[in-house]
Amino acid sequence: MTKLTINRRRFLGTAAIGAATLASPAYLRRASASGGEVNIWTYNDFVPEAFKKQFEADTGIKVNIRLVDDQGKQFNLLAAEAPNPTVDIMTVAGHRFLQFIDSELLAPLDTGRLSNWGNINPTFSESDWSTINGHKWGAPILSGMEVLAYNTELVTPEEARSWDVLFSEKYKGQTAYIIQDMMSIVMLKMGYDGNMVAYLDDPEKAAAIVEEAKAFLIEKKPLVRKYYDSGAEVQQMFINQDIALGHSWNGPAAALINDGFPLAMTIPQEGSYGFVYTYNIANNAPNPDNAYTFLNAILASPEIGASMTKASGFISTYKDASNYLTDLEKKSTSFSDDELENLQFFRAEANEMKYGLVDPAVEAIKAA
Amino acid sequence: MSDGVAPRTGRGPDTTEKNRLTFWGALSSWTPYRLVVGLATASPRRQFLILAAFPLLWVLTQHLGPMLQMLRVSFTDAYPVAPGVEQHFTLDNYARFFGDHIFWQPFFRTLIFASVFTFCTLILTYPVAYFLARHVSRKNQMLMLLLLLIPFWVGEIVRTYAIMILLGNTGAVNQLLKSLSLIDRPIPFMYTSFSMGVGIVYLTALYMLLPLYSALEKLPKSYNEAAADLGASAWTRFRRITLPLTLEGISSGCTLVFLISTGFYATPVLLGGPSTTVFAETIAGFFHVAGDEWPTGAAFATIMFLAAIILTGAFQKLMNSLRKGDTN
């Protein structure tokens, strides 16, 4: 039998480790026993690499990330795998919730299992779009918006006050936009509800509005250099100076600004739309406990939120995340009160009618 | 020197005492096994079927299987099928194409682009193949072919981005023209049918080059020499001898390039502009947008597939008649 000897230093050390273990978040204690894996579908840079490594080391849970670049593709992939998906957590934009929920692809989020839920800014976690059918469906992580981005060496801030500059002869062949998103913006610019919620009871008017926006974009087609699809494309076009200005998501534009590219972005006076990316748990997820462990861990501190902003350029939904950003990063992720006053979030209520009208219109514009 | 074991003949199962103890030895002398093997290999036809079974299974499951599945999806009204939704068979997805003219423009544009790009690829690669096959020594031909193959070790997207770097406003071509004082402002090469064409020709060149090289390489030099002796000019020799006798290579190369060009997606998306939307983008749109648009996408893909097959069939027929006409 080995004689147990303990000295003062070892005792203090053991006591400290014990205290740290007891004080560590509940997710670590639960997960250390579980191990296994968690499968995540998300956009590039939405899970910070340092956080992933730390989480895997702390919990023994392997994080498998599959990159996505499109909400529609993600929906189709998940629908094809239903009712037994391979994914645990996916990244759905808030205004697309309804479609996923209607198809029974998401599980309601049990916020009671997320002790760090309170770290999210209530503007995002408690806003009207975040509760559907009496449930929360996702943990907001990053916020984005449709902005007008412009090369500051070629376009003046005064010119960029209105979306009209995107359709001006002066910048013919030097503009680009995502045509699907531009449909909503053009409707807003024309004084209509780009979310189309206002026309839920009047489908004829909705069709007429979409027709008007379609006709406008067909008329302006000779002015545009490129209809693009992904953030990387618009960044490439700005860097190559193929375009002087364009509609963009704030994330890709902010990333260029942070890299020192002479770019600025604004929410024009006619207004624009915002959206929120959320982490959601799939219905019948194969590793639900690990999914909750991951969600609670990623919501644990504002530094994690800030690192997601640094990597993606989108605005963190975490309280106090901006405290961990540099001045340039703060500048590239903040807007004036006047600009934010013109911002409204995408809504999902009329999505079926909206996309039923907008998708064929987009095809018609491309084909024209 | 004998080791006490009867020598193996190489024919029939080994029935020695030693091998009978091993699994294969025991199996090969087991009567039912011998009966089955005997029946299976009794005729050349059966032997062929045994050999072909795995490749056939591969083609059926990995190549034809997904296509047939997509064909089936094209006749359904919902896919992927959401819980609680019943799937029905319908022709509506095909009717949608014929009933809405907005889809015709990218469809015909694709066929026209594919034809033009195929022709451009032929014109550009024929001299290269001719030079390789007729003017490069046998020893260097393989080396040059290898050099031409190197870009094909890189993926389509990377090669497409290389074109973007080349043709962008700040790209190598514009920089060169600027440094030569030939232009003040960059020429907007990118996001036009020109940049798209450059990309597609670059990406498909080898598919044209190899059949052409093969055809030209087989052509005996003595034919041209005899024609030259009889007073035929270089152009006449090319028109009356080289071209007709390489029609098979032209036909194969054009068919390959045309079929590949009709299906290109990433290159037109990345290099093309608003006025160059091709049908593959339209089809992809149906798969990207959420909901039950997969059947429409599958139907449109089937329509394009059939159109491409019919056109290449007609082209092959034309080439065959040209070849026959030449022979007669």
XYZ file of C-alpha atoms in Angstrom:
696
model
C 0.000 0.000 0.000
C 1.344 3.385 -0.931
C 1.589 5.867 1.821
C -0.394 9.005 1.055
C 1.710 12.071 1.750
C 0.484 15.559 1.054
C 2.390 18.770 1.527
C 1.046 22.302 1.826
C 1.836 23.332 -1.741
C 0.131 20.280 -3.235
C -2.857 20.772 -0.997
C -3.249 24.371 -2.131
C -2.827 23.350 -5.748
C -5.428 20.592 -5.499
C -7.824 22.900 -3.713
C -7.408 25.523 -6.439
C -8.103 23.017 -9.235
C -11.139 21.732 -7.344
C -12.456 25.217 -6.820
C -11.901 26.073 -10.502
C -13.746 22.928 -11.564
C -16.636 23.731 -9.260
C -16.698 27.315 -10.515
C -16.419 26.370 -14.177
C -19.556 26.744 -16.260
C -22.037 23.935 -15.970
C -21.603 23.062 -19.631
C -18.002 21.987 -19.053
C -18.898 19.658 -16.215
C -21.733 18.054 -18.139
C -19.794 17.786 -21.341
C -16.588 16.427 -19.924
C -18.495 13.259 -19.261
C -20.175 13.165 -22.660
C -17.439 13.836 -25.257
C -18.624 12.895 -28.733
C -19.179 15.517 -31.399
C -21.347 18.377 -32.556
C -22.096 18.999 -36.237
C -22.536 22.585 -37.344
C -23.530 24.135 -40.668
C -22.449 27.738 -40.717
C -20.869 30.534 -42.706
C -17.153 31.112 -42.951
C -15.638 32.653 -39.800
C -18.836 32.306 -37.734
C -17.106 29.911 -35.305
C -13.828 31.535 -34.227
C -10.945 29.097 -34.610
C -9.464 29.874 -31.180
C -12.834 29.293 -29.526
C -13.279 25.993 -31.379
C -9.904 24.701 -30.223
C -10.516 25.782 -26.630
C -14.003 24.268 -26.613
C -12.737 20.958 -27.967
C -9.924 20.873 -25.393
C -12.220 21.782 -22.502
C -15.119 19.500 -23.317
C -13.727 16.681 -25.442
C -16.527 17.396 -27.924
C -15.278 17.483 -31.502
C -16.706 20.354 -33.543
C -17.415 19.397 -37.162
C -18.095 22.424 -39.320
C -19.634 22.317 -42.765
C -19.512 25.696 -44.489
C -22.674 27.035 -46.124
C -23.115 30.116 -48.279
C -26.806 30.221 -48.929
C -29.961 29.869 -46.824
C -31.873 28.156 -49.620
C -29.207 25.502 -50.140
C -29.115 24.864 -46.411
C -32.891 24.495 -46.324
C -32.896 22.027 -49.200
C -30.066 20.011 -47.704
C -31.801 19.823 -44.356
C -35.139 18.974 -45.970
C -33.464 16.161 -47.895
C -32.060 14.740 -44.663
C -35.268 15.109 -42.632
C -36.481 13.609 -40.356
C -33.064 12.368 -39.219
C -30.530 15.049 -40.101
C -26.791 14.718 -39.678
C -26.568 18.290 -38.391
C -27.029 19.539 -34.824
C -26.711 23.304 -35.230
C -27.280 25.395 -38.320
C -27.153 29.126 -39.013
C -30.510 30.467 -40.098
C -31.233 34.123 -40.830
C -34.036 35.336 -38.563
C -36.395 36.194 -41.414
C -36.096 32.634 -42.757
C -37.183 30.993 -39.471
C -40.758 30.514 -40.546
C -39.916 28.436 -43.568
C -37.738 26.082 -41.511
C -40.305 25.929 -38.714
C -43.202 25.207 -41.078
C -41.261 22.291 -42.516
C -40.555 20.975 -39.008
C -36.808 21.255 -39.520
C -36.018 23.188 -36.325
C -36.473 22.294 -32.680
C -37.733 25.033 -30.340
C -34.854 26.433 -28.335
C -34.944 25.674 -24.608
C -33.381 28.889 -23.353
C -33.576 27.489 -19.810
C -30.658 25.247 -20.758
C -28.584 28.254 -21.794
C -27.290 29.969 -18.683
C -25.528 32.532 -20.917
C -28.682 33.548 -22.806
C -28.643 36.831 -20.852
C -25.361 37.804 -22.517
C -27.248 38.583 -25.726
C -28.415 42.144 -26.222
C -32.219 42.045 -25.623
C -32.669 44.147 -28.791
C -31.923 40.918 -30.610
C -32.948 38.160 -28.197
C -36.316 39.662 -27.294
C -37.359 41.441 -30.489
C -40.692 40.668 -32.138
C -39.256 38.517 -34.942
C -37.415 36.208 -32.549
C -40.518 34.614 -31.007
C -42.668 32.499 -33.311
C -45.556 30.297 -32.185
C -44.667 31.158 -28.603
C -41.139 29.728 -28.858
C -37.614 31.001 -29.326
C -36.018 29.263 -32.306
C -32.467 30.499 -32.345
C -29.698 32.232 -30.447
C -28.833 35.513 -32.224
C -25.101 35.771 -32.866
C -24.462 38.343 -35.587
C -26.451 41.102 -37.186
C -26.189 42.256 -40.751
C -27.770 44.797 -43.020
C -28.079 45.753 -46.659
C -25.845 48.775 -47.223
C -24.564 50.948 -50.015
C -20.795 50.454 -50.129
C -18.584 52.798 -52.135
C -14.962 53.433 -52.992
C -14.176 56.696 -51.195
C -11.641 57.676 -53.852
C -14.291 57.568 -56.578
C -17.631 58.340 -54.914
C -18.457 61.123 -52.462
C -20.480 60.651 -49.258
C -23.025 63.148 -50.615
C -23.615 61.013 -53.705
C -24.013 57.929 -51.528
C -26.899 59.382 -49.547
C -29.436 57.880 -51.929
C -29.833 54.493 -53.588
C -30.343 56.498 -56.795
C -26.576 56.729 -57.262
C -26.554 53.000 -57.901
C -28.726 53.617 -60.967
C -27.054 56.787 -62.255
C -25.484 57.167 -65.703
C -22.353 58.574 -64.025
C -21.460 55.168 -62.621
C -22.640 53.102 -65.565
C -20.813 49.775 -65.630
C -19.303 50.373 -62.197
C -22.031 49.012 -59.941
C -23.084 45.619 -58.643
C -25.852 44.178 -56.491
C -27.529 40.999 -55.314
C -30.636 41.154 -57.385
C -32.875 39.242 -54.958
C -32.021 41.655 -52.133
C -32.245 44.635 -54.442
C -35.884 43.819 -55.195
C -36.820 44.557 -51.562
C -34.699 47.704 -51.526
C -36.210 49.001 -54.763
C -39.694 48.380 -53.388
C -38.720 50.328 -50.264
C -37.196 53.086 -52.408
C -40.488 53.323 -54.291
C -42.312 53.826 -51.016
C -43.662 50.291 -50.631
C -43.211 47.644 -47.969
C -40.300 45.526 -49.212
C -41.242 42.824 -46.726
C -44.720 42.722 -48.347
C -46.398 42.121 -44.991
C -48.646 45.111 -45.704
C -50.070 43.357 -48.764
C -50.829 39.976 -47.235
C -54.533 40.637 -47.782
C -54.061 42.208 -51.177
C -52.053 39.829 -53.402
C -52.975 41.769 -56.540
C -51.333 44.881 -55.187
C -48.314 42.810 -54.129
C -47.995 41.455 -57.663
C -48.291 44.951 -59.132
C -45.548 46.255 -56.827
C -43.197 43.417 -57.731
C -43.948 44.064 -61.399
C -43.070 47.738 -60.938
C -39.778 46.911 -59.198
C -38.996 44.329 -61.886
C -39.644 46.828 -64.691
C -37.378 49.347 -62.955
C -34.512 46.878 -62.621
C -34.873 45.712 -66.233
C -34.769 49.335 -67.386
C -31.622 49.922 -65.330
C -29.961 46.670 -66.360
C -27.585 48.296 -68.901
C -26.042 50.295 -66.042
C -25.023 47.375 -63.847
C -21.698 45.627 -64.149
C -22.572 42.487 -62.273
C -25.339 40.692 -60.421
C -23.409 38.858 -57.781
C -24.226 36.208 -55.189
C -21.640 36.081 -52.434
C -19.777 38.512 -50.187
C -16.436 37.307 -51.532
C -17.477 38.342 -55.056
C -18.254 41.945 -54.159
C -15.000 42.188 -52.210
C -13.114 40.904 -55.259
C -14.806 43.452 -57.507
C -13.953 46.349 -55.188
C -10.334 45.217 -54.852
C -9.930 44.812 -58.628
C -11.619 48.214 -59.073
C -14.128 46.598 -61.381
C -16.810 48.525 -59.487
C -16.867 51.894 -57.751
C -19.957 51.254 -55.657
C -22.498 48.576 -54.982
C -25.112 47.143 -52.727
C -23.466 44.907 -50.147
C -23.986 43.211 -46.819
C -22.188 45.169 -44.141
C -19.981 42.182 -43.199
C -17.940 41.877 -46.404
C -17.716 45.680 -46.668
C -16.508 46.014 -43.066
C -13.861 43.351 -43.655
C -12.465 45.428 -46.540
C -12.532 48.619 -44.449
C -10.684 46.831 -41.646
C -8.079 45.740 -44.175
C -7.463 49.399 -45.011
C -9.265 49.480 -48.381
C -10.657 52.955 -49.200
C -14.261 51.900 -48.723
C -17.185 53.337 -46.817
C -20.738 52.190 -46.347
C -24.005 53.839 -45.541
C -27.690 53.213 -45.088
C -29.168 55.566 -47.696
C -31.959 57.966 -46.824
C -34.638 55.802 -48.453
C -33.841 53.138 -45.869
C -32.704 49.547 -45.906
C -33.193 46.155 -44.295
C -31.381 44.343 -41.533
C -31.206 40.692 -40.630
C -29.895 38.588 -37.779
C -28.018 35.311 -38.018
C -28.952 32.814 -35.350
C -27.685 29.445 -34.231
C -30.528 26.937 -34.289
C -30.863 23.343 -33.198
C -32.154 20.904 -35.801
C -35.252 18.859 -35.162
C -34.105 15.362 -34.161
C -30.502 16.562 -33.942
C -28.194 13.583 -33.387
C -26.296 15.258 -30.504
C -28.716 17.682 -28.812
C -26.892 17.780 -25.467
C -23.616 18.656 -27.169
C -25.455 21.259 -29.236
C -26.687 23.022 -26.092
C -23.200 22.746 -24.575
C -21.757 24.411 -27.670
C -24.392 27.162 -27.741
C -23.919 27.990 -24.093
C -20.163 28.068 -24.549
C -20.196 30.362 -27.557
C -22.510 32.766 -25.737
C -20.224 32.804 -22.705
C -18.351 36.067 -23.179
C -18.379 39.302 -25.168
C -14.815 38.550 -26.331
C -16.151 35.609 -28.343
C -18.795 37.870 -29.899
C -16.100 40.421 -30.732
C -13.891 37.792 -32.351
C -16.831 36.730 -34.554
C -17.256 40.363 -35.592
C -13.541 40.735 -36.284
C -13.568 37.679 -38.536
C -16.861 38.196 -40.377
C -17.379 41.968 -40.319
C -20.977 41.511 -39.141
C -22.141 43.222 -35.941
C -22.095 41.181 -32.740
C -25.379 40.701 -30.887
C -23.533 40.212 -27.573
C -23.691 42.836 -24.837
C -20.470 44.880 -24.615
C -18.776 43.067 -27.510
C -17.754 46.417 -28.994
C -15.492 46.984 -25.980
C -13.148 44.426 -27.474
C -12.934 45.970 -30.940
C -10.303 48.380 -32.237
C -11.348 51.904 -33.193
C -11.298 50.953 -36.877
C -13.385 47.836 -36.219
C -15.838 49.896 -34.192
C -16.089 52.396 -37.032
C -16.683 49.702 -39.621
C -19.465 48.132 -37.584
C -21.332 51.192 -36.415
C -23.759 53.562 -38.070
C -25.097 56.971 -37.134
C -28.464 57.274 -35.402
C -29.869 58.915 -38.521
C -28.847 55.932 -40.606
C -30.171 53.395 -38.103
C -33.484 55.223 -38.011
C -33.959 54.218 -41.643
C -33.230 50.571 -40.948
C -35.915 47.947 -40.533
C -35.533 44.201 -40.144
C -36.626 41.683 -42.711
C -39.831 39.972 -41.660
C -41.023 36.504 -42.532
C -44.818 36.664 -42.393
C -45.291 37.284 -46.104
C -42.309 35.247 -47.299
C -44.323 32.652 -49.178
C -46.181 35.296 -51.183
C -43.105 37.502 -51.469
C -40.724 34.886 -52.819
C -43.474 33.374 -54.963
C -43.557 36.723 -56.769
C -39.934 37.829 -56.412
C -38.198 34.629 -57.577
C -39.814 34.586 -61.053
C -39.232 38.347 -61.281
C -35.536 37.813 -60.597
C -35.387 35.179 -63.334
C -37.124 37.573 -65.714
C -34.643 40.356 -64.924
C -31.688 38.046 -65.466
C -33.143 36.727 -68.707
C -34.088 40.179 -70.064
C 14.639 -32.145 -57.026
C 11.432 -33.379 -55.530
C 10.006 -32.092 -52.268
C 7.458 -34.838 -52.111
C 4.648 -32.654 -53.452
C 3.245 -33.261 -56.889
C 4.053 -30.357 -59.276
C 1.194 -27.909 -60.003
C -0.004 -27.879 -63.554
C -1.575 -24.418 -63.431
C -4.837 -25.871 -64.698
C -7.744 -26.855 -62.490
C -7.843 -26.945 -58.735
C -4.800 -27.966 -56.799
C -5.626 -31.219 -55.078
C -2.371 -31.856 -53.270
C -2.568 -33.008 -49.692
C -0.764 -29.858 -48.484
C -3.037 -27.341 -50.224
C -6.171 -29.231 -49.370
C -5.567 -28.137 -45.835
C -5.736 -24.407 -46.748
C -9.052 -22.608 -47.096
C -8.701 -21.877 -50.813
C -7.423 -25.357 -51.484
C -10.417 -26.832 -49.702
C -12.828 -24.453 -51.393
C -11.517 -25.071 -54.900
C -11.934 -28.778 -54.564
C -15.394 -28.492 -53.044
C -17.806 -29.953 -55.597
C -20.584 -27.297 -55.405
C -17.964 -24.573 -55.811
C -16.452 -26.302 -58.840
C -19.930 -26.747 -60.271
C -20.758 -23.040 -59.898
C -17.410 -21.897 -61.324
C -17.741 -24.386 -64.148
C -21.225 -23.106 -65.017
C -20.185 -19.456 -64.751
C -17.177 -19.799 -67.010
C -18.615 -22.328 -69.420
C -19.011 -19.825 -72.257
C -17.148 -16.659 -73.356
C -20.395 -14.749 -72.914
C -20.641 -15.751 -69.270
C -16.975 -14.917 -68.722
C -17.592 -11.468 -70.235
C -20.580 -10.918 -67.969
C -18.529 -11.790 -64.895
C -15.784 -9.382 -65.944
C -18.238 -6.647 -66.872
C -20.433 -7.003 -63.773
C -18.523 -4.556 -61.565
C -18.009 -1.822 -64.187
C -21.655 -2.152 -65.194
C -22.762 -1.895 -61.602
C -20.548 1.156 -61.188
C -21.974 2.904 -64.244
C -25.544 2.052 -63.290
C -25.323 3.145 -59.662
C -22.874 6.033 -59.865
C -23.634 7.535 -63.262
C -27.033 6.518 -64.518
C -28.578 6.203 -61.047
C -28.447 9.910 -60.107
C -29.580 10.915 -63.595
C -32.551 8.572 -63.479
C -33.382 9.814 -59.995
C -33.280 13.400 -61.257
C -35.496 12.393 -64.185
C -37.988 10.945 -61.731
C -37.881 14.116 -59.605
C -38.621 16.189 -62.715
C -42.049 14.531 -62.956
C -43.018 15.160 -59.337
C -44.723 18.139 -57.740
C -42.626 18.218 -54.567
C -39.067 17.360 -53.675
C -37.593 17.097 -51.095
C -40.916 15.974 -49.678
C -41.759 17.880 -46.506
C -43.364 15.977 -43.639
C -47.104 15.611 -44.158
C -46.922 16.399 -47.868
C -47.953 13.842 -50.471
C -45.946 13.626 -53.669
C -47.778 13.494 -57.023
C -46.585 12.959 -60.577
C -47.081 15.836 -62.999
C -45.925 17.381 -66.275
C -46.248 20.917 -64.916
C -42.500 21.356 -64.506
C -41.956 20.811 -68.224
C -44.979 22.930 -69.100
C -43.470 25.760 -67.066
C -40.521 25.974 -69.444
C -42.616 25.956 -72.591
C -45.242 28.253 -71.096
C -42.965 31.052 -69.922
C -40.770 32.788 -72.471
C -38.477 34.274 -69.803
C -36.711 30.923 -69.657
C -36.154 30.672 -73.414
C -33.632 33.481 -73.597
C -31.004 31.915 -71.286
C -31.751 28.525 -72.883
C -31.068 29.627 -76.457
C -28.280 31.930 -75.291
C -26.549 28.905 -73.775
C -26.822 26.895 -76.974
C -25.530 29.819 -79.060
C -22.684 30.546 -76.626
C -21.738 26.862 -76.514
C -21.669 26.683 -80.336
C -19.601 29.863 -80.675
C -17.169 28.872 -77.919
C -16.804 25.396 -79.416
C -15.952 26.923 -82.777
C -13.466 29.346 -81.147
C -11.834 26.468 -79.258
C -11.514 24.491 -82.496
C -9.968 27.423 -84.356
C -7.520 28.149 -81.550
C -6.455 24.598 -80.767
C -6.234 23.152 -84.288
C -2.944 24.934 -85.099
C -1.545 23.883 -81.707
C -2.500 20.248 -82.296
C -1.141 20.449 -85.856
C 2.147 21.879 -84.655
C 2.428 19.231 -81.949
C 1.597 16.297 -84.180
C 3.440 17.318 -87.322
C 6.341 19.533 -86.328
C 7.468 18.393 -82.886
C 9.774 15.422 -82.554
C 8.250 12.256 -81.084
C 10.461 12.624 -78.026
C 9.238 16.147 -77.240
C 5.567 15.528 -78.019
C 4.911 13.830 -74.686
C 6.743 16.557 -72.802
C 4.710 19.277 -74.508
C 1.458 17.418 -73.916
C 2.407 17.134 -70.263
C 3.044 20.883 -70.103
C -0.371 21.508 -71.644
C -1.925 19.164 -69.098
C -0.469 20.927 -66.048
C -3.195 23.619 -65.757
C -5.764 20.810 -65.707
C -4.374 19.543 -62.431
C -5.903 22.643 -60.857
C -9.648 22.934 -60.253
C -12.122 24.859 -62.416
C -12.678 27.593 -59.820
C -8.975 28.332 -59.368
C -8.451 28.546 -63.124
C -11.482 30.817 -63.391
C -10.030 33.107 -60.724
C -6.791 33.134 -62.713
C -8.751 34.591 -65.639
C -10.222 37.191 -63.285
C -6.727 38.199 -62.172
C -5.706 38.430 -65.802
C -8.659 40.427 -67.135
C -9.728 42.595 -64.175
C -9.486 46.369 -64.251
C -6.259 46.073 -62.277
C -5.352 42.785 -63.965
C -2.231 41.897 -65.918
C -3.675 42.668 -69.375
C -4.883 46.155 -68.444
C -1.637 46.862 -66.582
C 0.379 45.853 -69.626
C -1.699 47.969 -71.996
C -1.377 50.889 -69.604
C 2.379 50.530 -69.240
C 2.647 50.487 -73.044
C 0.621 53.749 -73.054
C -1.984 52.128 -75.270
C -4.823 52.994 -72.886
C -5.520 55.690 -70.268
C -8.347 53.900 -68.497
C -8.721 50.158 -67.998
C -10.775 48.292 -70.574
C -13.699 46.564 -68.825
C -12.966 43.037 -70.045
C -14.534 41.373 -67.045
C -18.195 40.395 -66.649
C -18.819 40.307 -70.368
C -19.361 37.541 -72.922
C -15.703 38.098 -73.857
C -14.355 37.231 -70.394
C -16.771 34.324 -70.173
C -15.637 33.081 -73.584
C -11.972 33.365 -72.664
C -12.648 31.341 -69.529
C -14.632 28.617 -71.271
C -12.186 28.284 -74.165
C -9.325 28.028 -71.697
C -11.131 25.447 -69.593
C -12.172 23.260 -72.522
C -9.125 23.580 -74.768
C -7.600 20.261 -73.797
C -10.811 18.368 -74.538
C -10.508 19.638 -78.091
C -6.760 19.373 -78.357
C -6.387 15.698 -77.489
C -8.795 14.261 -80.104
C -7.338 16.620 -82.725
C -3.795 15.620 -81.820
C -4.760 11.964 -81.964
C -6.307 12.357 -85.435
C -3.440 14.435 -86.789
C -0.832 12.156 -85.347
C -2.330 9.156 -87.182
C -2.266 10.949 -90.538
C 0.648 9.591 -92.648
C 3.040 12.336 -93.758
C 3.383 10.627 -97.113
C -0.115 11.825 -98.160
C 0.910 15.454 -97.948
C 4.264 14.756 -99.511
C 2.609 13.039 -102.480
C 0.181 15.948 -102.900
C 3.061 18.407 -102.772
C 4.891 16.415 -105.429
C 1.793 16.707 -107.588
C 1.863 20.479 -107.205
C -0.770 21.079 -104.496
C -0.255 24.269 -102.491
C -0.103 24.229 -98.696
C -3.687 25.490 -98.448
C -4.919 22.907 -100.969
C -3.121 20.129 -99.096
C -4.723 21.242 -95.845
C -8.191 21.615 -97.411
C -8.169 18.421 -99.493
C -6.137 16.061 -97.280
C -5.499 17.132 -93.679
C -8.918 18.579 -92.897
C -11.069 15.753 -94.344
C -8.905 13.069 -92.767
C -9.098 14.687 -89.319
C -12.864 15.174 -89.374
C -13.253 12.392 -86.839
C -11.026 14.226 -84.346
C -12.874 17.492 -85.036
C -16.184 15.736 -84.500
C -15.095 14.171 -81.185
C -13.498 17.373 -79.884
C -16.450 19.564 -80.833
C -18.931 17.150 -79.265
C -16.980 17.042 -76.020
C -16.499 20.804 -75.801
C -20.091 21.601 -76.765
C -21.532 19.240 -74.158
C -19.216 20.568 -71.450
C -19.957 24.180 -72.423
C -23.724 23.752 -72.123
C -23.297 22.532 -68.546
C -20.805 25.107 -67.266
C -22.047 26.893 -64.168
C -19.275 28.368 -62.009
C -17.347 29.966 -64.874
C -20.293 31.906 -66.354
C -21.384 32.945 -62.851
C -17.933 34.265 -61.972
C -16.831 35.663 -65.325
C -20.126 36.563 -66.997
C -22.173 39.736 -66.634
C -25.846 40.663 -66.402
C -26.377 39.998 -70.108
C -24.717 36.605 -70.199
C -26.952 34.599 -67.873
C -26.792 30.987 -69.025
C -29.326 28.227 -68.502
C -27.204 26.467 -65.859
C -27.661 29.565 -63.679
C -31.414 29.399 -64.181
C -31.397 25.719 -63.234
C -29.189 26.350 -60.195
C -31.617 29.063 -59.108
C -34.352 26.468 -58.728
C -32.148 24.370 -56.477
C -30.967 27.343 -54.404
C -34.281 28.949 -53.712
C -36.022 27.211 -50.889
C -39.141 25.098 -51.175
C -40.158 22.553 -53.741
C -38.393 24.007 -56.757
C -36.149 20.970 -57.238
C -38.618 19.320 -59.643
C -38.596 22.402 -61.893
C -34.803 22.494 -61.794
C -34.679 18.794 -62.638
C -37.120 19.248 -65.533
C -35.135 22.174 -66.926
C -31.902 20.194 -66.616
C -33.534 17.325 -68.515
C -34.671 19.694 -71.259
C -31.146 21.071 -71.635
C -29.686 17.570 -71.601
C -32.043 16.431 -74.355
C -31.407 19.559 -76.431
C -27.639 19.080 -76.142
C -27.907 15.399 -77.080
C -30.145 16.133 -80.088
C -27.834 18.889 -81.323
C -24.676 16.834 -80.935
C -26.453 13.899 -82.612
C -27.314 16.128 -85.564
C -23.742 17.435 -85.628
C -22.312 13.893 -85.617
C -24.650 12.971 -88.449
C -23.491 15.982 -90.449
C -19.854 15.096 -89.859
C -20.504 11.488 -90.841
C -22.135 12.550 -94.095
C -19.199 14.902 -94.773
C -16.784 12.053 -94.163
C -18.767 9.706 -96.388
C -19.024 12.370 -99.067
C -15.303 12.776 -98.922
C -14.720 9.033 -99.178
C -17.069 8.743 -102.128
